[in-house]
Tab-separated table of C-alpha atoms in Angstrom:
chain	number	residue	atom	x	y	z
A	1	UNK	CA	-6.584	-12.778	21.245
A	2	UNK	CA	-10.205	-12.459	22.849
A	3	UNK	CA	-12.442	-9.473	22.789
A	4	UNK	CA	-15.801	-8.932	24.919
A	5	UNK	CA	-18.667	-8.967	22.130
A	6	UNK	CA	-20.422	-5.858	23.854
A	7	UNK	CA	-17.117	-4.015	23.066
A	8	UNK	CA	-16.857	-5.556	19.514
A	9	UNK	CA	-18.112	-5.235	16.111
A	10	UNK	CA	-19.078	-9.199	16.293
A	11	UNK	CA	-22.448	-8.491	17.237
A	12	UNK	CA	-23.081	-6.369	14.287
A	13	UNK	CA	-22.052	-8.680	11.782
A	14	UNK	CA	-24.678	-9.876	9.432
A	15	UNK	CA	-25.538	-13.348	8.707
A	16	UNK	CA	-24.680	-13.163	4.897
A	17	UNK	CA	-21.194	-11.752	4.859
A	18	UNK	CA	-20.695	-10.670	1.386
A	19	UNK	CA	-19.437	-7.130	0.897
A	20	UNK	CA	-22.761	-5.491	0.055
A	21	UNK	CA	-24.450	-7.026	3.273
A	22	UNK	CA	-21.370	-6.124	5.425
A	23	UNK	CA	-21.337	-2.535	4.098
A	24	UNK	CA	-24.966	-1.999	5.053
A	25	UNK	CA	-24.563	-3.693	8.670
A	26	UNK	CA	-21.329	-1.697	9.214
A	27	UNK	CA	-23.364	1.722	8.834
A	28	UNK	CA	-25.115	0.830	12.110
A	29	UNK	CA	-21.953	-0.469	14.062
A	30	UNK	CA	-21.704	0.620	17.743
A	31	UNK	CA	-18.727	-1.424	18.631
A	32	UNK	CA	-16.661	1.116	20.176
A	33	UNK	CA	-17.163	4.603	21.227
A	34	UNK	CA	-15.727	6.171	17.945
A	35	UNK	CA	-19.156	6.199	16.441
A	36	UNK	CA	-20.363	8.749	18.580
A	37	UNK	CA	-18.361	11.933	16.984
A	38	UNK	CA	-17.984	10.523	13.744
A	39	UNK	CA	-19.962	11.501	10.801
A	40	UNK	CA	-20.647	7.852	9.506
A	41	UNK	CA	-19.009	4.322	9.177
A	42	UNK	CA	-16.496	4.386	6.263
A	43	UNK	CA	-16.539	1.077	4.665
A	44	UNK	CA	-13.947	-0.432	2.187
A	45	UNK	CA	-14.473	-0.498	-1.544
A	46	UNK	CA	-13.550	-2.137	-4.538
A	47	UNK	CA	-14.312	-5.184	-6.667
A	48	UNK	CA	-15.167	-8.448	-4.452
A	49	UNK	CA	-12.462	-10.317	-6.542
A	50	UNK	CA	-9.699	-7.773	-6.150
A	51	UNK	CA	-6.394	-9.177	-6.247
A	52	UNK	CA	-5.000	-6.655	-3.659
A	53	UNK	CA	-6.680	-5.474	-0.753
A	54	UNK	CA	-5.188	-2.439	0.915
A	55	UNK	CA	-5.503	-1.575	4.519
A	56	UNK	CA	-4.702	1.895	6.053
A	57	UNK	CA	-5.527	2.782	9.518
A	58	UNK	CA	-8.837	4.784	9.848
A	59	UNK	CA	-10.862	7.436	7.770
A	60	UNK	CA	-9.422	10.885	7.876
A	61	UNK	CA	-11.416	14.207	7.828
A	62	UNK	CA	-12.472	13.893	4.149
A	63	UNK	CA	-13.234	10.246	4.317
A	64	UNK	CA	-15.404	10.722	7.157
A	65	UNK	CA	-17.225	13.476	5.531
A	66	UNK	CA	-17.540	12.035	1.925
A	67	UNK	CA	-18.180	8.246	3.463
A	68	UNK	CA	-15.605	7.004	0.851
A	69	UNK	CA	-12.077	5.738	2.040
A	70	UNK	CA	-8.691	7.179	0.694
A	71	UNK	CA	-10.369	10.334	-0.932
A	72	UNK	CA	-8.170	13.006	0.763
A	73	UNK	CA	-4.612	13.630	0.339
A	74	UNK	CA	-3.037	10.484	1.309
A	75	UNK	CA	-5.569	8.909	-1.172
A	76	UNK	CA	-3.840	10.879	-3.751
A	77	UNK	CA	-0.503	9.595	-2.901
A	78	UNK	CA	-1.784	6.136	-2.999
A	79	UNK	CA	-3.431	6.700	-6.512
A	80	UNK	CA	-0.149	7.940	-7.823
A	81	UNK	CA	1.739	5.123	-6.269
A	82	UNK	CA	-0.552	2.476	-7.681
A	83	UNK	CA	0.024	3.890	-11.431
A	84	UNK	CA	3.495	4.207	-10.961
A	85	UNK	CA	3.893	0.612	-9.453
A	86	UNK	CA	1.549	-0.776	-12.254
A	87	UNK	CA	-1.274	-1.740	-10.090
A	88	UNK	CA	-4.695	-1.469	-11.788
A	89	UNK	CA	-7.227	0.402	-9.756
A	90	UNK	CA	-9.639	-2.122	-10.562
A	91	UNK	CA	-7.743	-4.640	-9.157
A	92	UNK	CA	-7.870	-3.238	-5.536
A	93	UNK	CA	-10.009	-3.010	-2.728
A	94	UNK	CA	-9.153	-0.378	-0.094
A	95	UNK	CA	-10.291	-0.060	3.370
A	96	UNK	CA	-9.034	0.658	6.639
A	97	UNK	CA	-8.505	-1.358	10.016
A	98	UNK	CA	-10.875	1.152	11.879
A	99	UNK	CA	-14.038	2.293	10.279
A	100	UNK	CA	-14.739	5.650	12.160
A	101	UNK	CA	-12.759	8.513	12.348
A	102	UNK	CA	-10.805	9.175	15.794
A	103	UNK	CA	-10.054	12.786	16.209
A	104	UNK	CA	-9.989	15.702	18.551
A	105	UNK	CA	-11.356	19.021	18.138
A	106	UNK	CA	-9.156	22.234	17.966
A	107	UNK	CA	-11.461	25.280	17.257
A	108	UNK	CA	-13.152	24.369	13.967
A	109	UNK	CA	-10.534	21.675	13.130
A	110	UNK	CA	-10.689	17.985	13.579
A	111	UNK	CA	-7.300	16.630	14.167
A	112	UNK	CA	-6.673	13.036	13.643
A	113	UNK	CA	-6.028	11.044	16.518
A	114	UNK	CA	-4.501	7.541	16.730
A	115	UNK	CA	-7.065	4.973	17.257
A	116	UNK	CA	-6.390	2.890	20.790
A	117	UNK	CA	-5.626	-0.895	20.818
A	118	UNK	CA	-9.266	-1.525	22.139
A	119	UNK	CA	-10.761	0.322	18.992
A	120	UNK	CA	-8.328	-1.722	16.472
A	121	UNK	CA	-9.515	-4.790	17.962
A	122	UNK	CA	-13.136	-4.014	18.346
A	123	UNK	CA	-13.068	-3.138	14.577
A	124	UNK	CA	-11.161	-6.170	13.572
A	125	UNK	CA	-14.113	-8.517	12.840
A	126	UNK	CA	-15.314	-6.273	10.074
A	127	UNK	CA	-11.584	-6.501	8.505
A	128	UNK	CA	-11.665	-10.115	8.898
A	129	UNK	CA	-14.986	-10.171	7.300
A	130	UNK	CA	-13.575	-8.102	4.131
A	131	UNK	CA	-10.710	-10.405	3.837
A	132	UNK	CA	-13.041	-13.464	3.819
A	133	UNK	CA	-15.275	-11.876	1.077
A	134	UNK	CA	-12.518	-10.609	-1.038
A	135	UNK	CA	-9.626	-13.389	-0.832
A	136	UNK	CA	-7.198	-11.211	-2.217
A	137	UNK	CA	-3.709	-12.768	-3.377
A	138	UNK	CA	-1.664	-9.769	-1.940
A	139	UNK	CA	-2.722	-7.611	1.498
A	140	UNK	CA	-0.921	-4.205	1.227
A	141	UNK	CA	-0.642	-3.273	5.032
A	142	UNK	CA	-0.363	0.738	5.261
A	143	UNK	CA	1.353	1.780	8.188
A	144	UNK	CA	1.436	0.804	12.097
A	145	UNK	CA	-2.157	0.484	12.992
A	146	UNK	CA	-2.795	-1.581	10.005
A	147	UNK	CA	-0.149	-3.900	10.678
A	148	UNK	CA	-1.031	-4.144	14.632
A	149	UNK	CA	-4.550	-5.306	13.468
A	150	UNK	CA	-3.362	-7.822	10.797
A	151	UNK	CA	-0.001	-9.119	11.839
A	152	UNK	CA	0.250	-8.631	15.580
A	153	UNK	CA	1.557	-5.935	17.979
A	154	UNK	CA	5.122	-7.159	17.518
A	155	UNK	CA	5.487	-6.727	14.025
A	156	UNK	CA	7.462	-3.303	13.051
A	157	UNK	CA	6.759	-1.921	9.695
A	158	UNK	CA	10.286	0.130	10.205
A	159	UNK	CA	12.096	-3.343	9.956
A	160	UNK	CA	9.910	-5.583	7.968
A	161	UNK	CA	8.655	-3.117	5.276
A	162	UNK	CA	8.737	-4.598	1.754
A	163	UNK	CA	9.032	-7.885	2.777
A	164	UNK	CA	6.165	-10.338	1.557
A	165	UNK	CA	5.032	-12.666	4.459
A	166	UNK	CA	2.329	-15.413	4.533
A	167	UNK	CA	-0.871	-14.376	5.982
A	168	UNK	CA	-3.367	-17.157	5.292
A	169	UNK	CA	-4.024	-18.004	1.679
A	170	UNK	CA	-2.502	-14.600	0.834
A	171	UNK	CA	1.068	-12.667	0.931
A	172	UNK	CA	1.166	-9.477	3.190
A	173	UNK	CA	3.562	-6.660	2.275
A	174	UNK	CA	3.800	-3.820	4.886
A	175	UNK	CA	4.888	-0.044	4.029
A	176	UNK	CA	4.452	3.462	5.413
A	177	UNK	CA	0.857	4.941	5.286
A	178	UNK	CA	0.760	7.321	2.384
A	179	UNK	CA	-0.028	9.950	4.846
A	180	UNK	CA	3.442	9.685	6.423
A	181	UNK	CA	4.908	10.740	2.880
A	182	UNK	CA	3.158	13.981	3.142
A	183	UNK	CA	4.640	14.482	6.629
A	184	UNK	CA	8.076	13.601	5.764
A	185	UNK	CA	10.866	16.132	6.091
A	186	UNK	CA	11.939	14.698	2.697
A	187	UNK	CA	8.946	13.891	0.639
A	188	UNK	CA	10.768	12.525	-2.369
A	189	UNK	CA	12.847	9.975	-0.278
A	190	UNK	CA	9.645	8.833	1.439
A	191	UNK	CA	7.753	8.411	-1.827
A	192	UNK	CA	10.629	6.671	-3.309
A	193	UNK	CA	10.525	4.162	-0.584
A	194	UNK	CA	7.022	3.927	-0.463
A	195	UNK	CA	6.663	2.971	-4.222
A	196	UNK	CA	9.557	0.260	-3.954
A	197	UNK	CA	7.196	-1.529	-1.417
A	198	UNK	CA	4.386	-1.115	-3.831
A	199	UNK	CA	6.326	-2.698	-6.608
A	200	UNK	CA	7.257	-5.460	-4.339
A	201	UNK	CA	3.500	-5.905	-3.715
A	202	UNK	CA	2.962	-5.863	-7.451
A	203	UNK	CA	5.260	-8.436	-8.222
A	204	UNK	CA	3.957	-10.813	-5.277
A	205	UNK	CA	0.451	-11.513	-6.890
A	206	UNK	CA	0.710	-14.323	-9.258
A	207	UNK	CA	-0.385	-13.464	-12.583
A	208	UNK	CA	-3.356	-16.187	-12.750
A	209	UNK	CA	-6.775	-14.554	-12.503
């Protein structure tokens, strides 16, 4: 996949690609047009030696306002799932495929808008750099946008969720985004499937660190 550097985060990457340098540089990213309306860049957070790296779609309204990933309602679903799956929060780095909030305004409300393929591709250098810096054992792919960024446009979460697949030196396990649990007609069933996938991810990491 090729991306014009003028429509990509590539030109904003720092020379030293440790997490601190990446986070600082990402705050000034203008690799796509989303920065114009978003409050701020929401970069990933977690230990630089995390065994698990979770990738969602993009920041939501609360994440955009607070500047931290997964602090809204979907984040609470994720936290519950991690605890019940036996994945320690101190072993997890969380981030998103897209670092700025994409939305449309309806009065005073800001309504989530799915990022475009071009926006996902433009932001991919940040995600690649995070993966290289953290070097996780398991990458948990939350939803279709993250799957497109990491596993390609032909990957279908609905068909391939909960199945560990090789991704470089790591294993990837895809599941639904926790926000879809909140939107599901049967939340209990949706959450049970989500938790089942997280337990697969928990079992996929070698217990060697």
